Coordinates of C-alpha atoms and ligand atoms in Angstrom, one line a residue:
X1 CA -18.5 -26.1 7.9
X2 CA -16.9 -23.5 9.1
X3 CA -13.0 -23.1 9.0
X4 CA -11.4 -21.9 11.9
X5 CA -7.8 -20.9 12.9
X6 CA -7.2 -21.9 16.5
X7 CA -4.0 -20.0 18.0
X8 CA -3.1 -21.3 21.1
X9 CA -0.9 -19.4 23.7
X10 CA 2.0 -20.4 25.9
X11 CA -0.1 -20.7 29.1
X12 CA -2.8 -22.7 27.3
X13 CA 0.2 -25.6 26.5
X14 CA 2.3 -25.1 29.4
X15 CA 2.1 -28.8 30.5
X16 CA 0.9 -31.6 29.7
X17 CA -2.5 -31.4 31.2
X18 CA -3.2 -28.3 29.3
X19 CA -2.1 -30.3 25.9
X20 CA -5.4 -32.5 26.7
X21 CA -7.4 -29.5 27.3
X22 CA -6.0 -28.1 24.2
X23 CA -6.9 -31.8 22.3
X24 CA -10.7 -31.2 23.8
X25 CA -11.1 -28.0 22.6
X26 CA -10.2 -28.8 19.0
X27 CA -11.9 -32.1 18.9
X28 CA -15.2 -30.0 20.1
X29 CA -15.5 -28.2 16.8
X30 CA -14.8 -30.0 13.3
X31 CA -14.0 -26.6 12.0
X32 CA -11.1 -26.0 14.1
X33 CA -8.6 -27.5 11.4
X34 CA -5.6 -25.1 11.2
X35 CA -3.7 -25.1 14.5
X36 CA -1.0 -22.3 15.5
X37 CA 0.8 -22.7 18.8
X38 CA 3.4 -20.7 21.1
X39 CA 6.4 -22.4 22.8
X40 CA 5.2 -23.6 26.4
X41 CA 4.6 -20.8 28.8
X42 CA 4.7 -20.3 32.5
X43 CA 2.6 -23.3 34.7
X44 CA 2.8 -21.1 37.9
X45 CA 3.8 -17.2 38.4
X46 CA 7.4 -17.6 39.4
X47 CA 8.0 -20.4 36.3
X48 CA 9.7 -19.1 33.2
X49 CA 8.4 -19.3 29.8
X50 CA 10.6 -21.8 27.2
X51 CA 11.6 -19.3 24.9
X52 CA 13.2 -17.3 28.1
X53 CA 14.8 -20.6 28.6
X54 CA 15.8 -20.6 25.1
X55 CA 17.4 -17.1 25.7
X56 CA 19.1 -17.9 28.4
X57 CA 20.6 -20.9 26.8
X58 CA 21.4 -18.7 23.5
X59 CA 23.6 -16.5 26.0
X60 CA 25.1 -18.9 27.9
X61 CA 26.3 -21.0 24.3
X62 CA 28.0 -17.6 23.7
X63 CA 30.1 -17.7 26.8
X64 CA 30.8 -21.6 25.8
X65 CA 28.8 -23.7 28.2
X66 CA 25.1 -24.2 27.7
X67 CA 24.5 -27.8 29.0
X68 CA 22.9 -27.0 32.2
X69 CA 20.3 -24.8 30.2
X70 CA 19.5 -26.9 27.8
X71 CA 18.7 -29.4 30.0
X72 CA 16.1 -27.4 31.7
X73 CA 14.7 -26.9 28.2
X74 CA 14.5 -30.6 27.5
X75 CA 13.0 -31.4 30.7
X76 CA 10.3 -29.6 30.2
X77 CA 9.4 -30.9 26.7
X78 CA 10.5 -34.5 28.3
X79 CA 7.4 -33.9 30.9
X80 CA 4.9 -33.0 28.4
X81 CA 5.9 -36.0 26.2
X82 CA 5.9 -38.6 28.8
X83 CA 2.4 -36.9 30.5
X84 CA 0.8 -37.3 27.0
X85 CA 2.5 -40.7 26.6
X86 CA 3.1 -40.2 23.1
X87 CA 6.2 -41.2 21.3
X88 CA 8.5 -38.4 20.0
X89 CA 12.3 -38.4 19.2
X90 CA 13.4 -35.7 21.7
X91 CA 16.7 -36.9 22.0
X92 CA 17.4 -36.2 18.2
X93 CA 15.9 -33.0 18.5
X94 CA 17.7 -31.9 21.3
X95 CA 21.0 -33.3 19.3
X96 CA 20.4 -31.0 16.6
X97 CA 20.1 -28.2 18.8
X98 CA 22.8 -28.7 20.9
X99 CA 25.1 -29.0 17.8
X100 CA 23.7 -25.6 16.7
X101 CA 24.6 -24.4 20.0
X102 CA 28.0 -25.3 19.9
X103 CA 28.8 -23.5 16.8
X104 CA 28.1 -20.3 16.2
X105 CA 24.6 -20.1 17.3
X106 CA 22.1 -18.1 15.5
X107 CA 20.0 -16.3 18.4
X108 CA 16.8 -16.2 15.9
X109 CA 17.0 -19.9 15.3
X110 CA 17.6 -20.6 19.2
X111 CA 14.5 -18.6 20.1
X112 CA 12.3 -20.4 17.6
X113 CA 12.7 -23.7 18.6
X114 CA 10.3 -23.4 21.7
X115 CA 7.5 -23.1 18.9
X116 CA 9.1 -25.7 16.5
X117 CA 9.4 -28.6 19.1
X118 CA 6.2 -27.7 20.6
X119 CA 3.9 -27.7 17.0
X120 CA 5.7 -31.0 16.4
X121 CA 4.6 -32.4 19.3
X122 CA 1.2 -31.9 19.2
X123 CA 1.3 -32.5 15.4
X124 CA 1.8 -35.8 16.9
X125 CA -0.3 -35.6 19.6
X126 CA -3.4 -34.7 17.3
X127 CA -2.4 -36.7 14.3
X128 CA -2.4 -33.6 12.2
X129 CA 0.3 -32.7 9.8
X130 CA 3.1 -30.1 10.6
X131 CA 3.7 -27.5 8.9
X132 CA 7.0 -25.5 9.4
X133 CA 6.6 -21.8 9.0
X134 CA 10.2 -22.0 7.5
X135 CA 8.8 -23.0 4.5
X136 CA 5.7 -20.4 4.4
X137 CA 6.4 -17.4 6.6
X138 CA 8.6 -15.1 4.6
X139 CA 10.6 -12.1 5.7
X140 CA 12.5 -9.7 3.5
X141 CA 16.2 -9.0 3.0
X142 CA 15.9 -6.3 5.8
X143 CA 14.7 -8.8 8.3
X144 CA 10.8 -7.8 8.3
X145 CA 7.7 -9.9 7.8
X146 CA 6.8 -10.1 4.0
X147 CA 3.0 -10.1 4.3
X148 CA 2.1 -10.3 0.8
X149 CA 4.5 -13.3 -0.1
X150 CA 3.5 -15.0 3.5
X151 CA -0.2 -14.6 2.2
X152 CA 0.8 -16.8 -0.5
X153 CA 3.0 -19.1 0.5
X154 CA 0.8 -19.7 3.5
X155 CA -2.3 -20.4 1.1
X156 CA -0.2 -22.6 -1.2
X157 CA 1.1 -24.5 2.2
X158 CA -2.0 -24.5 4.1
X159 CA -5.2 -25.0 1.4
X160 CA -4.3 -28.5 0.1
X161 CA -4.1 -29.7 3.7
X162 CA -7.5 -30.9 5.5
X163 CA -6.4 -29.6 8.8
X164 CA -2.7 -28.6 9.9
X165 CA -0.4 -27.4 13.2
X166 CA 1.8 -24.3 12.6
X167 CA 4.4 -23.1 14.6
X168 CA 3.8 -19.4 15.6
X169 CA 6.5 -16.9 16.3
X170 CA 9.0 -17.5 13.3
X171 CA 9.8 -17.7 9.6
X172 CA 12.5 -17.7 7.0
X173 CA 14.3 -15.3 4.3
X174 CA 15.2 -16.4 1.1
X175 CA 18.3 -17.8 2.3
X176 CA 16.5 -20.4 4.7
X177 CA 17.8 -18.1 7.7
X178 CA 15.5 -18.1 10.5
X179 CA 13.5 -15.1 11.2
X180 CA 11.4 -14.5 14.3
X181 CA 8.4 -11.8 15.0
X182 CA 8.5 -9.6 18.0
X183 CA 7.6 -11.4 21.3
X184 CA 4.2 -12.4 21.3
X185 CA 4.3 -13.0 17.6
X186 CA 2.4 -16.4 17.3
X187 CA -0.9 -14.1 17.3
X188 CA 0.4 -12.2 14.1
X189 CA 1.1 -15.9 12.6
X190 CA -2.6 -17.3 13.7
X191 CA -3.7 -14.1 11.9
X192 CA -1.5 -14.6 8.9
X193 CA -2.8 -18.0 8.8
X194 CA -6.5 -17.0 9.2
X195 CA -5.9 -14.5 6.1
X196 CA -4.0 -16.8 3.7
X197 CA -6.7 -19.4 3.5
X198 CA -9.8 -16.8 4.1
X199 CA -10.9 -18.6 7.1
X200 CA -14.6 -17.7 8.5
X201 CA -13.1 -17.3 12.3
X202 CA -9.4 -16.8 13.7
X203 CA -10.0 -18.0 17.3
X204 CA -7.1 -16.9 20.0
X205 CA -7.2 -19.4 22.9
X206 CA -5.3 -17.7 26.3
X207 CA -5.7 -17.9 29.8
X208 CA -8.2 -14.9 30.4
X209 CA -11.8 -15.3 29.1
X210 CA -11.4 -12.1 26.6
X211 CA -10.4 -8.6 26.4
X212 CA -11.3 -6.7 30.1
X213 CA -12.4 -3.0 30.0
X214 CA -9.6 -2.1 32.3
X215 CA -6.2 -3.0 34.0
X216 CA -7.2 -5.9 36.7
X217 CA -3.9 -5.1 38.5
X218 CA -5.8 -1.2 39.0
X219 CA -9.5 -1.6 38.9
X220 CA -11.4 -4.2 40.8
X221 CA -12.5 -7.0 38.8
X222 CA -13.0 -5.2 35.5
X223 CA -16.1 -6.5 33.0
X224 CA -15.0 -8.8 29.9
X225 CA -15.8 -6.9 26.9
X226 CA -18.4 -9.0 24.8
X227 CA -17.5 -7.0 21.4
X228 CA -14.9 -5.0 20.3
X229 CA -13.9 -3.3 16.9
X230 CA -10.7 -3.9 15.0
X231 CA -9.7 -0.1 15.5
X232 CA -11.0 -0.4 19.0
X233 CA -9.0 -3.2 19.7
X234 CA -5.4 -2.0 18.0
X235 CA -5.7 1.1 19.8
X236 CA -6.6 -0.8 23.5
X237 CA -3.5 -2.9 22.9
X238 CA -1.2 -0.1 21.5
X239 CA -2.2 1.3 24.7
X240 CA -1.0 -1.3 26.8
X241 CA -4.1 -3.9 26.8
X242 CA -2.3 -7.0 26.5
X243 CA -5.0 -9.2 25.3
X244 CA -3.4 -9.5 21.7
X245 CA -0.5 -8.7 20.1
X246 CA -1.4 -5.3 18.1
X247 CA 0.0 -6.4 14.8
X248 CA -2.4 -9.6 14.9
X249 CA -5.3 -7.2 13.7
X250 CA -4.5 -6.1 10.4
X251 CA -4.1 -9.3 8.5
X252 CA -7.6 -10.2 9.2
X253 CA -9.3 -6.8 9.5
X254 CA -8.9 -6.4 6.0
X255 CA -10.7 -9.5 5.3
X256 CA -13.6 -8.7 8.2
X257 CA -12.6 -12.2 9.7
X258 CA -13.7 -11.9 12.9
X259 CA -11.0 -12.4 16.2
X260 CA -12.6 -14.5 18.9
X261 CA -10.5 -14.3 22.2
X262 CA -11.2 -17.7 24.1
X263 CA -10.2 -19.3 27.6
X264 CA -8.4 -22.5 27.5
X265 CA -9.5 -23.1 31.1
X266 CA -12.8 -22.1 30.9
X267 CA -13.8 -23.1 27.3
X268 CA -17.5 -22.7 27.7
X269 CA -17.0 -18.7 28.3
X270 CA -18.1 -16.8 24.9
X271 CA -14.8 -14.6 25.0
X272 CA -14.7 -11.5 23.2
X273 CA -15.3 -10.9 19.6
X274 CA -13.1 -8.9 17.9
X275 CA -15.1 -7.5 14.6
X276 CA -15.4 -4.6 12.2
X277 CA -18.7 -3.2 13.0
X278 CA -20.4 -3.6 16.6
X279 CA -23.7 -6.0 16.2
X280 CA -26.6 -3.3 16.8
X281 CA -28.2 -3.3 19.9
X282 CA -25.4 -5.5 21.7
X283 CA -23.6 -2.9 23.2
X284 CA -25.6 -0.2 25.0
X285 CA -23.0 1.6 26.8
X286 CA -20.6 3.3 24.1
X287 CA -17.0 3.0 26.4
X288 CA -15.3 -0.2 25.4
X289 CA -12.3 0.1 27.7
X290 CA -9.5 2.0 29.0
X291 CA -5.9 1.7 29.1
X292 CA -3.0 3.7 29.0
X293 CA 0.7 3.9 29.4
X294 CA 3.4 5.6 31.8
X295 CA 7.1 7.1 30.8
X296 CA 5.7 9.9 28.7
X297 CA 7.4 13.0 28.3
X298 CA 5.8 16.4 26.7
X299 CA 7.5 19.2 24.8
X300 CA 5.8 22.3 25.1
X301 CA 6.9 24.8 22.7
X302 CA 5.4 28.3 22.8
X303 CA 5.9 31.7 20.2
X304 CA 3.6 34.0 19.4
X305 CA 1.4 34.0 16.6
X306 CA 2.6 30.4 15.5
X307 CA -0.5 29.6 13.8
X308 CA 0.5 32.1 11.5
X309 CA 4.0 30.9 10.9
X310 CA 3.5 28.5 8.3
X311 CA 6.1 25.7 8.9
X312 CA 6.6 26.2 12.3
X313 CA 5.1 22.8 13.3
X314 CA 6.7 21.4 10.0
X315 CA 10.1 21.9 11.3
X316 CA 9.4 20.7 14.7
X317 CA 8.8 17.4 13.1
X318 CA 11.4 17.6 11.0
X319 CA 13.6 17.6 13.7
X320 CA 12.2 14.5 15.3
X321 CA 12.5 13.0 11.4
X322 CA 15.8 13.8 11.4
X323 CA 16.9 11.7 14.5
X324 CA 14.3 9.3 13.5
X325 CA 12.2 9.8 17.0
X326 CA 8.6 9.0 16.7
X327 CA 6.0 10.9 18.6
X328 CA 2.8 10.1 20.4
X329 CA 0.8 13.2 19.7
X330 CA 1.1 16.5 18.2
X331 CA -1.0 18.9 19.6
X332 CA -1.3 22.6 18.0
X333 CA -2.6 26.2 19.6
X334 CA -2.5 29.8 18.3
X335 CA 0.7 30.2 20.1
X336 CA 2.2 26.5 21.0
X337 CA 3.1 23.3 19.8
X338 CA 3.0 20.5 22.0
X339 CA 4.8 17.2 21.5
X340 CA 4.2 13.9 23.6
X341 CA 7.6 11.3 23.4
X342 CA 8.0 7.8 25.1
X343 CA 10.5 9.3 27.5
X344 CA 12.9 6.2 27.0
X345 CA 13.3 7.2 23.5
X346 CA 13.6 11.0 24.1
X347 CA 15.9 10.4 27.1
X348 CA 19.0 9.8 24.9
X349 CA 19.1 12.8 23.0
X350 CA 17.1 15.0 24.8
X351 CA 19.5 17.8 25.8
X352 CA 20.4 17.9 21.7
X353 CA 16.9 17.9 20.5
X354 CA 16.1 20.7 23.1
X355 CA 18.8 22.7 21.6
X356 CA 18.2 22.1 18.1
X357 CA 14.8 23.2 19.1
X358 CA 16.2 26.5 20.4
X359 CA 18.0 27.1 17.3
X360 CA 16.2 26.5 14.5
X361 CA 12.6 27.8 16.0
X362 CA 13.6 30.5 18.3
X363 CA 10.9 30.0 20.6
X364 CA 9.1 32.6 23.3
X365 CA 9.3 29.4 25.5
X366 CA 10.8 26.1 25.5
X367 CA 9.4 23.2 28.3
X368 CA 10.1 19.6 29.0
X369 CA 7.5 17.8 31.3
X370 CA 8.4 14.3 32.5
X371 CA 6.7 11.6 34.4
X372 CA 3.6 12.0 32.5
X373 CA 1.1 9.4 31.8
X374 CA -1.3 9.0 28.7
X375 CA -5.0 7.3 29.0
X376 CA -6.8 6.3 26.3
X377 CA -10.7 6.2 26.6
X378 CA -11.8 4.2 23.7
X379 CA -15.1 3.8 21.9
X380 CA -15.8 4.6 18.3
X381 CA -19.3 5.6 19.4
X382 CA -18.8 6.8 22.8
X383 CA -16.4 9.2 22.1
X384 CA -18.8 10.7 20.1
X385 CA -21.4 11.3 22.2
X386 CA -20.4 14.8 24.5
X387 CA -22.1 13.3 27.2
X388 CA -19.6 10.3 27.8
X389 CA -16.6 12.8 27.5
X390 CA -18.5 15.1 30.2
X391 CA -18.6 12.0 32.7
X392 CA -15.0 10.7 32.1
X393 CA -13.7 14.7 32.9
X394 CA -16.2 15.1 35.6
X395 CA -15.0 11.9 37.3
X396 CA -11.7 13.1 36.8
X397 CA -12.5 16.4 38.7
X398 CA -14.3 14.8 41.0
X399 CA -11.3 12.8 42.3
X400 CA -9.0 15.7 42.0
X401 CA -6.5 14.8 39.0
X402 CA -5.0 17.8 37.3
X403 CA -5.0 17.0 33.2
X404 CA -1.8 17.8 31.3
X405 CA -2.9 17.3 27.8
X406 CA -6.2 16.3 26.3
X407 CA -6.8 15.0 22.6
X408 CA -9.4 13.9 20.6
X409 CA -8.9 13.9 16.8
X410 CA -11.6 14.0 14.2
X411 CA -11.8 10.2 14.3
X412 CA -13.3 10.4 17.5
X413 CA -12.1 6.7 18.3
X414 CA -10.6 7.4 21.6
X415 CA -10.0 10.3 24.1
X416 CA -6.6 10.7 25.3
X417 CA -5.9 12.2 28.5
X418 CA -2.1 13.1 29.9
X419 CA -2.5 13.0 33.7
X420 CA 0.8 13.0 36.4
X421 CA 2.2 9.6 36.6
X422 CA 1.5 9.1 40.2
X423 CA -2.0 10.3 39.7
X424 CA -2.0 7.2 37.1
X425 CA -3.9 4.7 39.1
X426 CA -6.4 7.2 40.3
X427 CA -7.2 8.5 37.3
X428 CA -7.7 5.1 35.5
X429 CA -10.1 3.8 38.5
X430 CA -11.9 7.4 38.1
X431 CA -12.5 6.9 34.1
X432 CA -13.6 3.3 34.8
X433 CA -16.1 4.3 37.2
X434 CA -17.8 5.7 34.5
X435 CA -18.0 2.5 32.4
X436 CA -21.6 1.4 32.8
X437 CA -22.8 -2.5 32.5
X438 CA -24.6 -3.6 29.1
Ligands
LIG501 N1 7.1 -17.8 22.3 C1 7.1 -16.4 22.2 C2 7.2 -15.7 23.2 O1 7.1 -15.9 24.5 C3 6.1 -15.9 21.1 C4 4.9 -16.5 21.5 O2 4.3 -17.0 22.5 O3 3.9 -15.9 20.5 O4 7.0 -14.2 23.0

């Protein structure tokens, strides 16, 4: 029998009806033995996620009056419990949270309670043992996840159990202090659990039938991608595709455990399979998808014969490093160095940074262009064929979109194209139109 780790996101567990769907899905395959859960998400577009309600509650507690905020959380869980008809000690749990909020609350502890309570409830509902990540998702002194320790501790906690429910999103440090992952981090917990037990498959159940090849807010009914490689997926999610947390890929990709994105509301759909190598013949068209980010700035430094001056680029990067300012791309030409940096990171230090570049590098020209967007055309094989690149550039030219920067590393995983922000959506549509159905 296969061993499957199945992670259910917030929308899959937003109310009692969704819990019933989840139970059905779990019962359909006996291999679904380790279940990772998020906190209840939105039931309808204007609704609030329980984690957001907990954040409000924490902020209210700092001001000394959190009861009405806590009531909203109590009522979300009470509805689920009543709807499922189970016996769950909600009052006792709420009393513990209320006591914590009354006395110097710790933010990460408060934020983690959505996952904790949801996991406890579903473990009762499924009759699966509950595993608290407080015992096995380990954070170091620096507040960062310790993947090695976690793998060992999770393996030790899960392997002896035939089945289990684990809360996503949090863990604890050596002193037992609760620490949370980044928002959306239950995806990472699922991936860590799959790696720790050496699962055959990591299923990630959400409210879409897989990864879309383009942003549905921009492109009309984009196609669902059937297969995508770990590298492609990481790049797509880094560049804004929101189906899976970027950090959820690495723990399972080392062990080549496939990830299957599935839709709780349409369990018959096959979803997207994320694998190391795309199966031969399955995908005929090589470009997998297009994603992008706005809010980029470009710094352009020109100096005659820059390429002869060894260390010029190194000094540029040293200036960024000293300011702990990460960059997205660094492109070099014969007389130019171009840096692409996220505007939100650049803004606070823009003037001093430009002044330092002037002082240390004495450029012939120093320019800053703001309001740029960066579009990634992704496909491990797609960008290898010059034809695909030609089609992309042709589509942009036909649409009259100016290209500000263009970059493709030797890895050829993606072609990165910078266009002015006001042309972003047109550019995405133009590029998407070159993606063919398989
Ligand atoms: N509940 C947390 C969030 O809303 C973590 C998660 O869902 O993965 O971000």
